[in-house]
PDB file of C-alpha atoms in Angstrom:
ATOM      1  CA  UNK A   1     380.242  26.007 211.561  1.00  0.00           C
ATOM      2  CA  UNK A   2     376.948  24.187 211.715  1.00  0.00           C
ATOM      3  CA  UNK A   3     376.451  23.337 208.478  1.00  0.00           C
ATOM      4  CA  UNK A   4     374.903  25.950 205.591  1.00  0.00           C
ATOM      5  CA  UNK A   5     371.937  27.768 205.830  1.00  0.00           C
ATOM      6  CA  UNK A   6     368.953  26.842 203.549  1.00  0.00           C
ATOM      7  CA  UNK A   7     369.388  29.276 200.776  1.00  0.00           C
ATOM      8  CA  UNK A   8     365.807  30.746 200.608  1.00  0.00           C
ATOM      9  CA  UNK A   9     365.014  34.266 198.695  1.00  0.00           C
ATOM     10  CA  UNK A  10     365.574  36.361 201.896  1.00  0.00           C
ATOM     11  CA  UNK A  11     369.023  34.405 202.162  1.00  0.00           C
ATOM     12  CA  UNK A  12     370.128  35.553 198.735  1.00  0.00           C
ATOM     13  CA  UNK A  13     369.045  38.910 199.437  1.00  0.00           C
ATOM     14  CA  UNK A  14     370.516  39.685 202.283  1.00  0.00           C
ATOM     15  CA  UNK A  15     374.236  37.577 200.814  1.00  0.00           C
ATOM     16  CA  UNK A  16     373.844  40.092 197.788  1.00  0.00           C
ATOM     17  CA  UNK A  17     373.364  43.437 199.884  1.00  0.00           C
ATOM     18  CA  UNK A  18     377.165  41.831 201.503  1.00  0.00           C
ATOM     19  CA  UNK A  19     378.543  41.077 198.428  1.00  0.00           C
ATOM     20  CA  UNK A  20     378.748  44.773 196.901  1.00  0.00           C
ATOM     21  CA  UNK A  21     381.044  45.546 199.010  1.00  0.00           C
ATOM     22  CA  UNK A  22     382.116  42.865 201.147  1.00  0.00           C
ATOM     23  CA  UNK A  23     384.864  44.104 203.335  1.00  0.00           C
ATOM     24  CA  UNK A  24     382.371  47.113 204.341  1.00  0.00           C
ATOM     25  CA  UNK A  25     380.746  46.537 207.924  1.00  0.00           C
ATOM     26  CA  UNK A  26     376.840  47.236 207.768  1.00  0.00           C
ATOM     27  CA  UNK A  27     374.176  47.135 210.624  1.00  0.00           C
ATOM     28  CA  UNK A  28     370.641  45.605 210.617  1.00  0.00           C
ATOM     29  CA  UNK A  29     368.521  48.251 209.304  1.00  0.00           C
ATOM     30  CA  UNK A  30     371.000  49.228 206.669  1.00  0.00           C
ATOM     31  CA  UNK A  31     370.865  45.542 205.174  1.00  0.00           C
ATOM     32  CA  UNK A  32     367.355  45.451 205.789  1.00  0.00           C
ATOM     33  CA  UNK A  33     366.393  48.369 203.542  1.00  0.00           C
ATOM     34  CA  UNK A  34     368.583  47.879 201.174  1.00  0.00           C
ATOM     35  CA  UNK A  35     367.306  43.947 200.917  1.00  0.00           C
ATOM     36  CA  UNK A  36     363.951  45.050 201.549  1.00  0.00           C
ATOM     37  CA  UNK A  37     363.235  43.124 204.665  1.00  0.00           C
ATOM     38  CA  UNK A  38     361.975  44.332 208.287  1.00  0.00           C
ATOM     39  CA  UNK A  39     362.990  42.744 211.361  1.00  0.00           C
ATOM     40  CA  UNK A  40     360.688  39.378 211.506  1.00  0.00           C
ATOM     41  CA  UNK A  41     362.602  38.287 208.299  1.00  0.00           C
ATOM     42  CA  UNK A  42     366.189  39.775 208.750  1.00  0.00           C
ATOM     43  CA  UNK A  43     367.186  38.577 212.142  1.00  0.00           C
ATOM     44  CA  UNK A  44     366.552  34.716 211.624  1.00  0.00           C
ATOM     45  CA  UNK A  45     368.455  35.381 208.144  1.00  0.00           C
ATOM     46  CA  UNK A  46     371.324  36.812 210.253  1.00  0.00           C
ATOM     47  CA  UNK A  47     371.149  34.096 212.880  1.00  0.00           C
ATOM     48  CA  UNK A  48     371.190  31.369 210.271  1.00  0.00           C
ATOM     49  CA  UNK A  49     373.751  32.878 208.938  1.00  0.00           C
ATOM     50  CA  UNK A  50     376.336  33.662 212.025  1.00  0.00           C
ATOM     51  CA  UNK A  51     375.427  29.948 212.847  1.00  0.00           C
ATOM     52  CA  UNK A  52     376.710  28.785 209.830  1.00  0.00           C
ATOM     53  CA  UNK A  53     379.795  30.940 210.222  1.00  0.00           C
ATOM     54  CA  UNK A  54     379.500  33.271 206.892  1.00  0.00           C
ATOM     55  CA  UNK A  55     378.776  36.725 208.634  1.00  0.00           C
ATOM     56  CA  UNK A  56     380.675  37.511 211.879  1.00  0.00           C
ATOM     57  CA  UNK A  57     379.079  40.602 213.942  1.00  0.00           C
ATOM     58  CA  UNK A  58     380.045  42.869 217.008  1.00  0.00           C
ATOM     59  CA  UNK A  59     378.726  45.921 218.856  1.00  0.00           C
ATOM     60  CA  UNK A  60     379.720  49.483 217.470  1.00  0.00           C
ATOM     61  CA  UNK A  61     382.976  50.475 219.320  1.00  0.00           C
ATOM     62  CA  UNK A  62     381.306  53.934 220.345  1.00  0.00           C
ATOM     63  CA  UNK A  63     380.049  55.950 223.605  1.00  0.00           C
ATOM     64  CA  UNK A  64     375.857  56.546 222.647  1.00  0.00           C
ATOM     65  CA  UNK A  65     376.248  60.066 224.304  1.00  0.00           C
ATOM     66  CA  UNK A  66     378.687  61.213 222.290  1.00  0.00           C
ATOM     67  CA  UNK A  67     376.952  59.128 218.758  1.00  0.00           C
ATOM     68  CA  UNK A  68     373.984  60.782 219.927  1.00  0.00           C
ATOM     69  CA  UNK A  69     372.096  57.383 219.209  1.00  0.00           C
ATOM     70  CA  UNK A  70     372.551  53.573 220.706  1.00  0.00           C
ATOM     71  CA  UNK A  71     374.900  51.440 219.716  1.00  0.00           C
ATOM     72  CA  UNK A  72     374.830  49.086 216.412  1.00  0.00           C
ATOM     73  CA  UNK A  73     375.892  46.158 215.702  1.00  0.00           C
ATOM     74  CA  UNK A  74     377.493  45.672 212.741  1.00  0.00           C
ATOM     75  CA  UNK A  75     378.103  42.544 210.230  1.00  0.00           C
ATOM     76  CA  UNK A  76     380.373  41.673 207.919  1.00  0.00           C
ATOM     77  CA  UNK A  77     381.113  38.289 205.822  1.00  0.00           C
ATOM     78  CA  UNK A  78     383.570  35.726 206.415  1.00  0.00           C
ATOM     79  CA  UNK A  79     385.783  34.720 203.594  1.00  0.00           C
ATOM     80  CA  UNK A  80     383.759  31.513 203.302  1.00  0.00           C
ATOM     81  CA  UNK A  81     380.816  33.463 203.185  1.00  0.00           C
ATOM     82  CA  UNK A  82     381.925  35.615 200.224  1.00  0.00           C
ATOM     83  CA  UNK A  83     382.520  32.358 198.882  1.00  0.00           C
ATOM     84  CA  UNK A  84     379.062  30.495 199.876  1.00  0.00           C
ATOM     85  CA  UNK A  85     377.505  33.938 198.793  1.00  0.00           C
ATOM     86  CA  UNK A  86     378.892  34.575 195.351  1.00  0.00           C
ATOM     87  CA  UNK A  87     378.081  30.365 194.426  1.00  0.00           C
ATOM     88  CA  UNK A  88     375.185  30.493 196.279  1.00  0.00           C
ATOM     89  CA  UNK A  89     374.126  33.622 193.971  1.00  0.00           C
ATOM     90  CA  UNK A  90     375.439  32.124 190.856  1.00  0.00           C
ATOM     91  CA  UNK A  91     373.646  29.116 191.439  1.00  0.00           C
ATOM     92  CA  UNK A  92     370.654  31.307 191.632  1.00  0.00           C
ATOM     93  CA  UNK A  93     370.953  33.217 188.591  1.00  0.00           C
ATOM     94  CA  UNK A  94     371.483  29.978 186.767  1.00  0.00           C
ATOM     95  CA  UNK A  95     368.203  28.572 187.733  1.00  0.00           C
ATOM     96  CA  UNK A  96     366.335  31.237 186.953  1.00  0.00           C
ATOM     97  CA  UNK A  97     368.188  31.543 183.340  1.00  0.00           C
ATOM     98  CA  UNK A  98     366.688  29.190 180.759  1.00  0.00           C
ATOM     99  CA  UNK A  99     369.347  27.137 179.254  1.00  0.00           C
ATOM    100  CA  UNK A 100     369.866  27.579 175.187  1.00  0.00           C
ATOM    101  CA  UNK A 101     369.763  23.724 174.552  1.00  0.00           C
ATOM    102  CA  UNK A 102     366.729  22.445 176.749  1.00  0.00           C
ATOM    103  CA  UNK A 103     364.688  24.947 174.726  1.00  0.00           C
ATOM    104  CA  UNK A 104     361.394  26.741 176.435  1.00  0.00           C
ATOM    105  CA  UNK A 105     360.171  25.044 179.004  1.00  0.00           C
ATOM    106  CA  UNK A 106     357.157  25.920 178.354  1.00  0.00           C
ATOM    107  CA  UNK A 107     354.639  24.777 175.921  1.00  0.00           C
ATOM    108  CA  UNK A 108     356.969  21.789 175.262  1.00  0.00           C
ATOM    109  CA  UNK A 109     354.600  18.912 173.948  1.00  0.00           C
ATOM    110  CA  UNK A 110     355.834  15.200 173.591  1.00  0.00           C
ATOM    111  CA  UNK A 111     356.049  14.197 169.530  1.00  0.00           C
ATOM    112  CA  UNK A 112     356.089  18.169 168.640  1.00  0.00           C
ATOM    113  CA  UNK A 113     359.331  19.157 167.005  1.00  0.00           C
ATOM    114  CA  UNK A 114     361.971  20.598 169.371  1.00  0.00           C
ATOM    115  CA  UNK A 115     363.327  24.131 168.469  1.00  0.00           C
ATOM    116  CA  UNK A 116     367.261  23.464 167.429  1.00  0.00           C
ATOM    117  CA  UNK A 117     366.084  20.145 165.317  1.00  0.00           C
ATOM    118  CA  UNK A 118     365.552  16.562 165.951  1.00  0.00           C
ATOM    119  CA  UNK A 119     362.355  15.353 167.733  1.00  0.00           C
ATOM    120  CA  UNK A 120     360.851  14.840 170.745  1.00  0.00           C
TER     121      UNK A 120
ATOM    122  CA  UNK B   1     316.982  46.946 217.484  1.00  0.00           C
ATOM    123  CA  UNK B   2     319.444  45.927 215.271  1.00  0.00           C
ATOM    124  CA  UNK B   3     319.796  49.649 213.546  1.00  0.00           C
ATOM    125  CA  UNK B   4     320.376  50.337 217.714  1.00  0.00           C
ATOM    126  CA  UNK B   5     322.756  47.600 217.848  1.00  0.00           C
ATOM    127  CA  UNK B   6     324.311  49.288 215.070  1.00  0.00           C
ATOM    128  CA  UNK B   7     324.646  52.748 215.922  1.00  0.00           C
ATOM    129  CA  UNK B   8     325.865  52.027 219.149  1.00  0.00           C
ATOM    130  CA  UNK B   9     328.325  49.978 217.825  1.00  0.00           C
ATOM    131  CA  UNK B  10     329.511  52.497 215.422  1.00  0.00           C
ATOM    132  CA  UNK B  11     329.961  55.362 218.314  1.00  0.00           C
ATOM    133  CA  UNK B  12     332.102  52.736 220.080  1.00  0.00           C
ATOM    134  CA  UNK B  13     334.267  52.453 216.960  1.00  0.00           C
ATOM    135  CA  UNK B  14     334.121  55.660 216.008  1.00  0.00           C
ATOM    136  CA  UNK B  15     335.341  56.924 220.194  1.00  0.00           C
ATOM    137  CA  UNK B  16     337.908  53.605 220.138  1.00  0.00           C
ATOM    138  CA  UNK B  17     339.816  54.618 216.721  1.00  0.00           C
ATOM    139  CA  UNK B  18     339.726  58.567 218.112  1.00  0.00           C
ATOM    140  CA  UNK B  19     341.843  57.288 221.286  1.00  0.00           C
ATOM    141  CA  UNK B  20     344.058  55.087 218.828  1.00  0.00           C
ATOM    142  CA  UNK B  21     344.585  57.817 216.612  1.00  0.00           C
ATOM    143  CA  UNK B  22     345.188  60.361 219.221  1.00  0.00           C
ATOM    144  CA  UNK B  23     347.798  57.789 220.858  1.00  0.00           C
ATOM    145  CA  UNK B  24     349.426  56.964 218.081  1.00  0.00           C
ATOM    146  CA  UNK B  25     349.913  60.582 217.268  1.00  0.00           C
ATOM    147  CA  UNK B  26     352.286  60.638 220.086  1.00  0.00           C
ATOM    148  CA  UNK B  27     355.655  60.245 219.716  1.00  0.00           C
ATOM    149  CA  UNK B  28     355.887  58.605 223.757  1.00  0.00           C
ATOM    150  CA  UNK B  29     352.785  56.301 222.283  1.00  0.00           C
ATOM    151  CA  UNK B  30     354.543  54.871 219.619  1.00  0.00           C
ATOM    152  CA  UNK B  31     358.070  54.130 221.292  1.00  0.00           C
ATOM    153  CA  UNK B  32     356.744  52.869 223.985  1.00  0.00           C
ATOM    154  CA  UNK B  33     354.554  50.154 222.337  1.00  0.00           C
ATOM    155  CA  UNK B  34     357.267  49.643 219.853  1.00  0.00           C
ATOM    156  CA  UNK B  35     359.532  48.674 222.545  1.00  0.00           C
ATOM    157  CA  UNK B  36     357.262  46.758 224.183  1.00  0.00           C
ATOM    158  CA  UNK B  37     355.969  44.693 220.763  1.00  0.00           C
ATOM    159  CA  UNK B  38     360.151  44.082 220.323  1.00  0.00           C
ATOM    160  CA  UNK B  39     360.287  42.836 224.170  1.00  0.00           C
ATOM    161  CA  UNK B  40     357.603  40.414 223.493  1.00  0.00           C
ATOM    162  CA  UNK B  41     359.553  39.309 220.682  1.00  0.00           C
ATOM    163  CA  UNK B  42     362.461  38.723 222.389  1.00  0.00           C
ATOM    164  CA  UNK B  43     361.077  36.653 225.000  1.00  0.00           C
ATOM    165  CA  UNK B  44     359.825  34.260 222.279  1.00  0.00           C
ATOM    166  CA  UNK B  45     363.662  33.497 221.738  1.00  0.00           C
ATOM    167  CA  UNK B  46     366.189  31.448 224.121  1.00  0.00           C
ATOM    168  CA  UNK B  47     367.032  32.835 227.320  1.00  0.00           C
ATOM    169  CA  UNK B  48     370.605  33.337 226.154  1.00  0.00           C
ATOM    170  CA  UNK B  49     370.277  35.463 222.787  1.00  0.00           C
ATOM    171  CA  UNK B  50     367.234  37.526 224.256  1.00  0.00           C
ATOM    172  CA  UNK B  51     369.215  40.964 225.227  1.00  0.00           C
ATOM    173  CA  UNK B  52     371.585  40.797 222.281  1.00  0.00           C
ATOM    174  CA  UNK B  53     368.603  40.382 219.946  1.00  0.00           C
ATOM    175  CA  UNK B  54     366.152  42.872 222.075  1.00  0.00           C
ATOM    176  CA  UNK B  55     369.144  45.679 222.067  1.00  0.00           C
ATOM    177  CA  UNK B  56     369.786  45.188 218.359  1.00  0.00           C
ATOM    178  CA  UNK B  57     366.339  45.493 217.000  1.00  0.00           C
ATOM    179  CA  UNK B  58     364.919  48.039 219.648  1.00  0.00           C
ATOM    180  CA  UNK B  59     368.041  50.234 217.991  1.00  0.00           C
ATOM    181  CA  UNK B  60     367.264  49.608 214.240  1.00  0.00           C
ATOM    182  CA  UNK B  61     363.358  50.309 214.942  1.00  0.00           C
ATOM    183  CA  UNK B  62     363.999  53.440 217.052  1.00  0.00           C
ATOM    184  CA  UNK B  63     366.788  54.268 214.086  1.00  0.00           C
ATOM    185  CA  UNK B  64     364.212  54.839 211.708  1.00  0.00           C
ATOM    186  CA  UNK B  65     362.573  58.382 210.981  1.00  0.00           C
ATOM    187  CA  UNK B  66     358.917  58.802 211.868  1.00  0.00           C
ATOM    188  CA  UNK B  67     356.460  57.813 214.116  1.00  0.00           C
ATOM    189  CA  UNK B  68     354.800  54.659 212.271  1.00  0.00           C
ATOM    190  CA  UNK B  69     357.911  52.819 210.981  1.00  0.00           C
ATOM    191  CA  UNK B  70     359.395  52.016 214.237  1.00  0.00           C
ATOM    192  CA  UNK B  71     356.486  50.430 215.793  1.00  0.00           C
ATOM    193  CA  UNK B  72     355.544  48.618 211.948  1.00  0.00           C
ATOM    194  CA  UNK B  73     359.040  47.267 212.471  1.00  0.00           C
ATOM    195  CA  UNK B  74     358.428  46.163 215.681  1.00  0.00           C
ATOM    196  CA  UNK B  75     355.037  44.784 214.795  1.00  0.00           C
ATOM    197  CA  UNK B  76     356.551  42.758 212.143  1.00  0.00           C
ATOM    198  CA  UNK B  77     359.595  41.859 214.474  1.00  0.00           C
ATOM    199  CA  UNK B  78     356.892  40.739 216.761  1.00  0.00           C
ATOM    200  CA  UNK B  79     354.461  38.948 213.926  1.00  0.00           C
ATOM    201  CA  UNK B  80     357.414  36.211 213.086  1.00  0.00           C
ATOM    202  CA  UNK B  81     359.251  35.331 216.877  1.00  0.00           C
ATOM    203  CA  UNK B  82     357.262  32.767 216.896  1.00  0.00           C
ATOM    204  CA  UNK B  83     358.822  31.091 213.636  1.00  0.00           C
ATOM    205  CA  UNK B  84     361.995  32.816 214.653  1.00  0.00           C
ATOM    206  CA  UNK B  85     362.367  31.486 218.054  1.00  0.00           C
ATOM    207  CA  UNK B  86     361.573  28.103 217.277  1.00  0.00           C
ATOM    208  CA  UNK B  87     364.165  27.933 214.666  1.00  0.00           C
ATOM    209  CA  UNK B  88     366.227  29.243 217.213  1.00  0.00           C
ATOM    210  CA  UNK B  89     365.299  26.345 219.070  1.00  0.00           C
ATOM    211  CA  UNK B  90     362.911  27.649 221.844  1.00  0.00           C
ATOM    212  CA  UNK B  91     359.367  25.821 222.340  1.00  0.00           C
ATOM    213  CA  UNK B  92     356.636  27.280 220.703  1.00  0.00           C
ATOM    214  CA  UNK B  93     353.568  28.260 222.248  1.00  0.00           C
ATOM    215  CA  UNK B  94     351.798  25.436 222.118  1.00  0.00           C
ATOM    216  CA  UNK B  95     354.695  22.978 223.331  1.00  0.00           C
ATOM    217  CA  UNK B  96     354.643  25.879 226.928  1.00  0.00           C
ATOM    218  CA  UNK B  97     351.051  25.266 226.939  1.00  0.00           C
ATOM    219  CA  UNK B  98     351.289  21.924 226.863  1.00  0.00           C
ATOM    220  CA  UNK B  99     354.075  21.162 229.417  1.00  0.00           C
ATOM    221  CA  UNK B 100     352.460  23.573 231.759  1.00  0.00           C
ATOM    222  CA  UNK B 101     349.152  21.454 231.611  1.00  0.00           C
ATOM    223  CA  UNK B 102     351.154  18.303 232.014  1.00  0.00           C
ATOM    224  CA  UNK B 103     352.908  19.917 235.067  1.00  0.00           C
ATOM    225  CA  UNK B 104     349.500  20.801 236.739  1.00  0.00           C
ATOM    226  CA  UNK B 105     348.733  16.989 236.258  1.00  0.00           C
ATOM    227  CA  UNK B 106     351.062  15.892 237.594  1.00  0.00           C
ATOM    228  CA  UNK B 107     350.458  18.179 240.611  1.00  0.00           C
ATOM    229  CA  UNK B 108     346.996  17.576 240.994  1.00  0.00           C
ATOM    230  CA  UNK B 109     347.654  13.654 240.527  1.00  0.00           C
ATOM    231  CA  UNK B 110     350.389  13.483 243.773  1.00  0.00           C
ATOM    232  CA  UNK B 111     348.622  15.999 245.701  1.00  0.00           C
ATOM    233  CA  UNK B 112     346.413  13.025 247.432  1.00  0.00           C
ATOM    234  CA  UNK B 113     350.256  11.350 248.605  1.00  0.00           C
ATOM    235  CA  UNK B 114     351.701  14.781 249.714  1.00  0.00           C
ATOM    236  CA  UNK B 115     348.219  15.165 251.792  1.00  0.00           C
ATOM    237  CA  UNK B 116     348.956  11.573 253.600  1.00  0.00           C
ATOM    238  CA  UNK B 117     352.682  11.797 253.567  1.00  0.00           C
ATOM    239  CA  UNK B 118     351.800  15.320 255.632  1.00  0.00           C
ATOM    240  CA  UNK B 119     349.399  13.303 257.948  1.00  0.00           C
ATOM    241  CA  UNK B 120     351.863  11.044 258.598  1.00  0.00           C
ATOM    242  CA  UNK B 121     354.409  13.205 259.371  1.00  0.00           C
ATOM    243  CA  UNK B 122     351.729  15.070 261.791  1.00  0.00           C
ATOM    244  CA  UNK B 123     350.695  12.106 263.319  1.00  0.00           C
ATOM    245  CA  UNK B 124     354.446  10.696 263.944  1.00  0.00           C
ATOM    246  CA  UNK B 125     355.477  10.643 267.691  1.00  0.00           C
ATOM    247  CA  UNK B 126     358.635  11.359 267.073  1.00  0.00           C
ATOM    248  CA  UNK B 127     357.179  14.903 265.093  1.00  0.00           C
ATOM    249  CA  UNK B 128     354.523  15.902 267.869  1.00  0.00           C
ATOM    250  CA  UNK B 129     356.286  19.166 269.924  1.00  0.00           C
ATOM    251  CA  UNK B 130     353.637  19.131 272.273  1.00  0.00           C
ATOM    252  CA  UNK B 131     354.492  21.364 275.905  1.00  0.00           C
ATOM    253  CA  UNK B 132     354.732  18.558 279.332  1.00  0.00           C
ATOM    254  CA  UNK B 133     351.669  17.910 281.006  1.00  0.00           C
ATOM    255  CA  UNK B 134     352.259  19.689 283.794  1.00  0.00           C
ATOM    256  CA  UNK B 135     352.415  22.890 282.170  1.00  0.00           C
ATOM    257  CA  UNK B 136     348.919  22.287 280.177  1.00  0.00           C
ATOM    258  CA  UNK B 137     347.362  21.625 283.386  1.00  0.00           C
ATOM    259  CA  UNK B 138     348.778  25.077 285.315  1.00  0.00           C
ATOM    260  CA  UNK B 139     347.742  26.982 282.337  1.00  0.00           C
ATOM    261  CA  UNK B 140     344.618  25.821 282.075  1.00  0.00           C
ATOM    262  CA  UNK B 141     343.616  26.096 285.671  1.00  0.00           C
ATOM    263  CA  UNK B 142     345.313  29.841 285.306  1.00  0.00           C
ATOM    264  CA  UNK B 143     343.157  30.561 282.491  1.00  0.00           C
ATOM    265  CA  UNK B 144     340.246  28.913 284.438  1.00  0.00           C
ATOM    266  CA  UNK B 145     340.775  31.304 287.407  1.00  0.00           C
ATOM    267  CA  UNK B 146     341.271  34.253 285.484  1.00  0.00           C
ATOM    268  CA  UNK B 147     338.064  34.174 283.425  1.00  0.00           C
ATOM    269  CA  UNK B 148     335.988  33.695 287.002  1.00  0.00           C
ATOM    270  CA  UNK B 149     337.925  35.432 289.829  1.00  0.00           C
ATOM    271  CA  UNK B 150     339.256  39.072 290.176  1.00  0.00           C
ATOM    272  CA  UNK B 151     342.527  39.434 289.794  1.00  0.00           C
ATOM    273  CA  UNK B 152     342.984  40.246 293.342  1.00  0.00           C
ATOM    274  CA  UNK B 153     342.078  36.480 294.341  1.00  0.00           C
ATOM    275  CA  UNK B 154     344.516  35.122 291.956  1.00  0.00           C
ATOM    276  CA  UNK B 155     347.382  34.632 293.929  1.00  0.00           C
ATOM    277  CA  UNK B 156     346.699  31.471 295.957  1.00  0.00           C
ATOM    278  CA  UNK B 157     345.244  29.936 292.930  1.00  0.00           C
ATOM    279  CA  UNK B 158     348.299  30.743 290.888  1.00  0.00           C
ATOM    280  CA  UNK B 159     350.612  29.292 293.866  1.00  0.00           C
ATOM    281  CA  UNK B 160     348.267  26.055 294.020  1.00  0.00           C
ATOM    282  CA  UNK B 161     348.761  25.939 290.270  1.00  0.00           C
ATOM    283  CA  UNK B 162     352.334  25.939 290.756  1.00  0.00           C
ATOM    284  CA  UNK B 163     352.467  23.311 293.369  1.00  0.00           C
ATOM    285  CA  UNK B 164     350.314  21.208 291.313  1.00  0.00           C
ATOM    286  CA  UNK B 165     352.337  21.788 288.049  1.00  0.00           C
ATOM    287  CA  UNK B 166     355.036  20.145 290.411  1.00  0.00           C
ATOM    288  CA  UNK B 167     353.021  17.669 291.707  1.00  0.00           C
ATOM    289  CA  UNK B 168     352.510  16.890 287.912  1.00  0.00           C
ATOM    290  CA  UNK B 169     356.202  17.121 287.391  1.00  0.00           C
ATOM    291  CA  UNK B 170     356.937  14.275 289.696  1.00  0.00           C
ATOM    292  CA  UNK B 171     354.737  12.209 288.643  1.00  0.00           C
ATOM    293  CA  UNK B 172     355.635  12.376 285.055  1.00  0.00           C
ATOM    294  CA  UNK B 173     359.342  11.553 286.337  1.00  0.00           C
ATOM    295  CA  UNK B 174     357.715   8.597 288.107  1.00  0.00           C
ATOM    296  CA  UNK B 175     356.370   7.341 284.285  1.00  0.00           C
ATOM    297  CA  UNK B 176     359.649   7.842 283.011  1.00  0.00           C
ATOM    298  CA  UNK B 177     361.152   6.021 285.654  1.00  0.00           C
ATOM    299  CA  UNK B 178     358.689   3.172 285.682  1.00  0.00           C
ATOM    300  CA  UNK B 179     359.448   2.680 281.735  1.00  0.00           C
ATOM    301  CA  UNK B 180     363.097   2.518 282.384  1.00  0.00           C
ATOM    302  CA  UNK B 181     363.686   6.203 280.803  1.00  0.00           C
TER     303      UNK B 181
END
C-alpha cells in the first residue's frame, strides 16, 4: 500500500458509487456515469486508488467475438477500502453537517449573544 | 478592405466548419479521432501503464452510444494526461522540453572535441590504410596511358608498369630493411 489517497470530491464519489454494493465488480464507464465523471477525472481516481490498495481490478474473463464488444476491466474494493471508504464518507458528511452546539457559523459576531445561552 | 478581410474570412469559416461538420457526421470520423485523442493520452503516461490504460479507456469511450460522446470522452481523457501523467510520475511537457534542449547543448558544446578527436584519429599512423607505393605508382601510370594511348598500345606500357611496380617493391623492402623492419 502506498499510503492513502488524498480524499478530494471525485475520490468520495467514485468510493460511494463502490460502496452500494461493494462486493459487485463494476467497469470504468459504469462508475463514471454513475459518479458523474469522464475519463480525465476517473482514471487518476482509480490509479490513486489501486496504488493505495483499496480497489483491486482485472480484465473481463471473456472472448470479444463472442461479447460482441472488447474486453473490460472491472474493479472492485478491498476490505480496507470498504473501510477507508465508508470513514472516509462519514468523515465527509460530518463536515458538511453543522454541529448543534457550535451554532451557525455564519453571521456569528464577537460580544453578540450565542444561540443556546451564555455569551460570546 | 477590412469588410474584404471580413467576408473572406467568414467563407473560410463558413467552408472549414462544413468539412468539420460533414466529418464529424461520420461514424469512421469520430472513432478514429477518438482513438487517436485517447493514444495521445496515453503516451502522456509511463511507458509501463500506457497499453493497460490506452485499452481500458479506448473500450469505455467506444462503449458509449452515439457519435459525439466517445470522442467528448476522449477529448476530456486527453484534456487532463497531462495532470494525470505527472501524478503518475511521468515528466511533463515542459520538463521533455527542457531536457531535450539541455541534450542539444550538450551536443553542440562537445561537437568541437569529437571534430579533433576524429582528426586525430585520421591523422594517426597507426589509422592511415593507405595501398603500398608501388601499387599507386602502376595505377597511376595505367591510368596515365589509358587516357592518351589506344588500347591497342597498352600492353608494353602495362608490362613496364608491372616491372616498375616491382622495381618499387624492392625498393620499399630495401627501406624496411635499412630501418631494421
Amino acid at each position: 500500500m502506498d499510503g492513502l489517497p488524498r480524499t478530494t470530491i471525485n475520490v468520495l464519489r467514485v468510493l460511494r458509487v463502490f460502496l452500494e454494493d461493494p462486493a459487485t465488480e463494476r467497469y470504468g464507464l459504469e462508475v463514471g456515469q454513475a459518479a458523474g465523471l469522464r475519463g480525465g477525472s476517473l482514471y487518476p481516481v482509480f490509479g490513486r486508488l489501486e496504488d493505495a490498495g483499496l480497489l483491486v481490478s482485472h480484465w473481463e474473463d471473456t472472448d470479444p467475438s463472442e461479447a460482441g464488444r472488447p474486453r473490460r476491466r472491472m474493479y472492485r474494493l478491498t476490505t480496507e477500502g470498504v473501510a477507508y471508504a465508508r470513514q472516509a464518507l462519514a468523515e465527509a458528511q460530518q463536515s458538511l453537517t453543522p454541529s448543534s452546539d457550535r451554532g451557525p457559523r455564519l453571521g456569528r459576531t464577537p460580544g453578540l449573544p450565542v444561540p443556546g445561552g451564555g455569551s460570546a | 478592405v477590412t469588410a474584404w478581410l471580413i467576408a473572406v474570412l467568414t467563407a473560410l469559416g463558413v467552408l472549414l466548419w462544413g468539412m468539420v461538420k460533414a466529418d464529424l457526421e461520420d461514424d469512421k470520423v469520430c472513432r478514429w479521432l477518438a482513438r487517436h485523442l485517447i493514444c495521445r493520452a496515453a503516451s502522456r503516461l509511463p511507458c509501463d501503464e500506457r497499453a493497460r490504460w490506452r485499452e481500458e479507456s479506448i473500450q469505455n469511450a467506444f462503449d458509449l452510444p452515439g457519435r459525439l460522446p466517445p470522442l467528448l470522452w476522449a477529448l476530456d481523457t486527453y484534456v487532463r494526461a497531462g495532470r494525470w501523467g505527472r501524478m503518475r510520475g511521468a515528466p511533463s511537457r515542459s520538463q521533455v522540453l527542457l531536457a531535450r534542449i539541455r541534450a542539444a547543448w550538450q551536443r553542440l558544446r562537445s561537437l568541437p572535441t569529437a571534430q579533433a578527436r576524429a582528426r586525430t584519429q585520421q591523422l594517426h599512423p597507426a589509422s592511415i590504410q593507405s595501398p603500398p607505393a608501388s601499387e599507386n605508382a602502376s595505377t597511376y601510370l595505367i591510368d596515365m596511358c589509358r587516357a592518351r594511348i589506344s588500347p591497342a598500345d597498352l600492353t608494353p606500357l602495362k608490362e613496364s608498369a608491372t616491372k616498375l611496380a616491382q622495381l618499387l617493391r624492392d625498393v620499399e623492402v630495401v627501406e624496411y630493411r635499412g630501418h631494421g623492419l
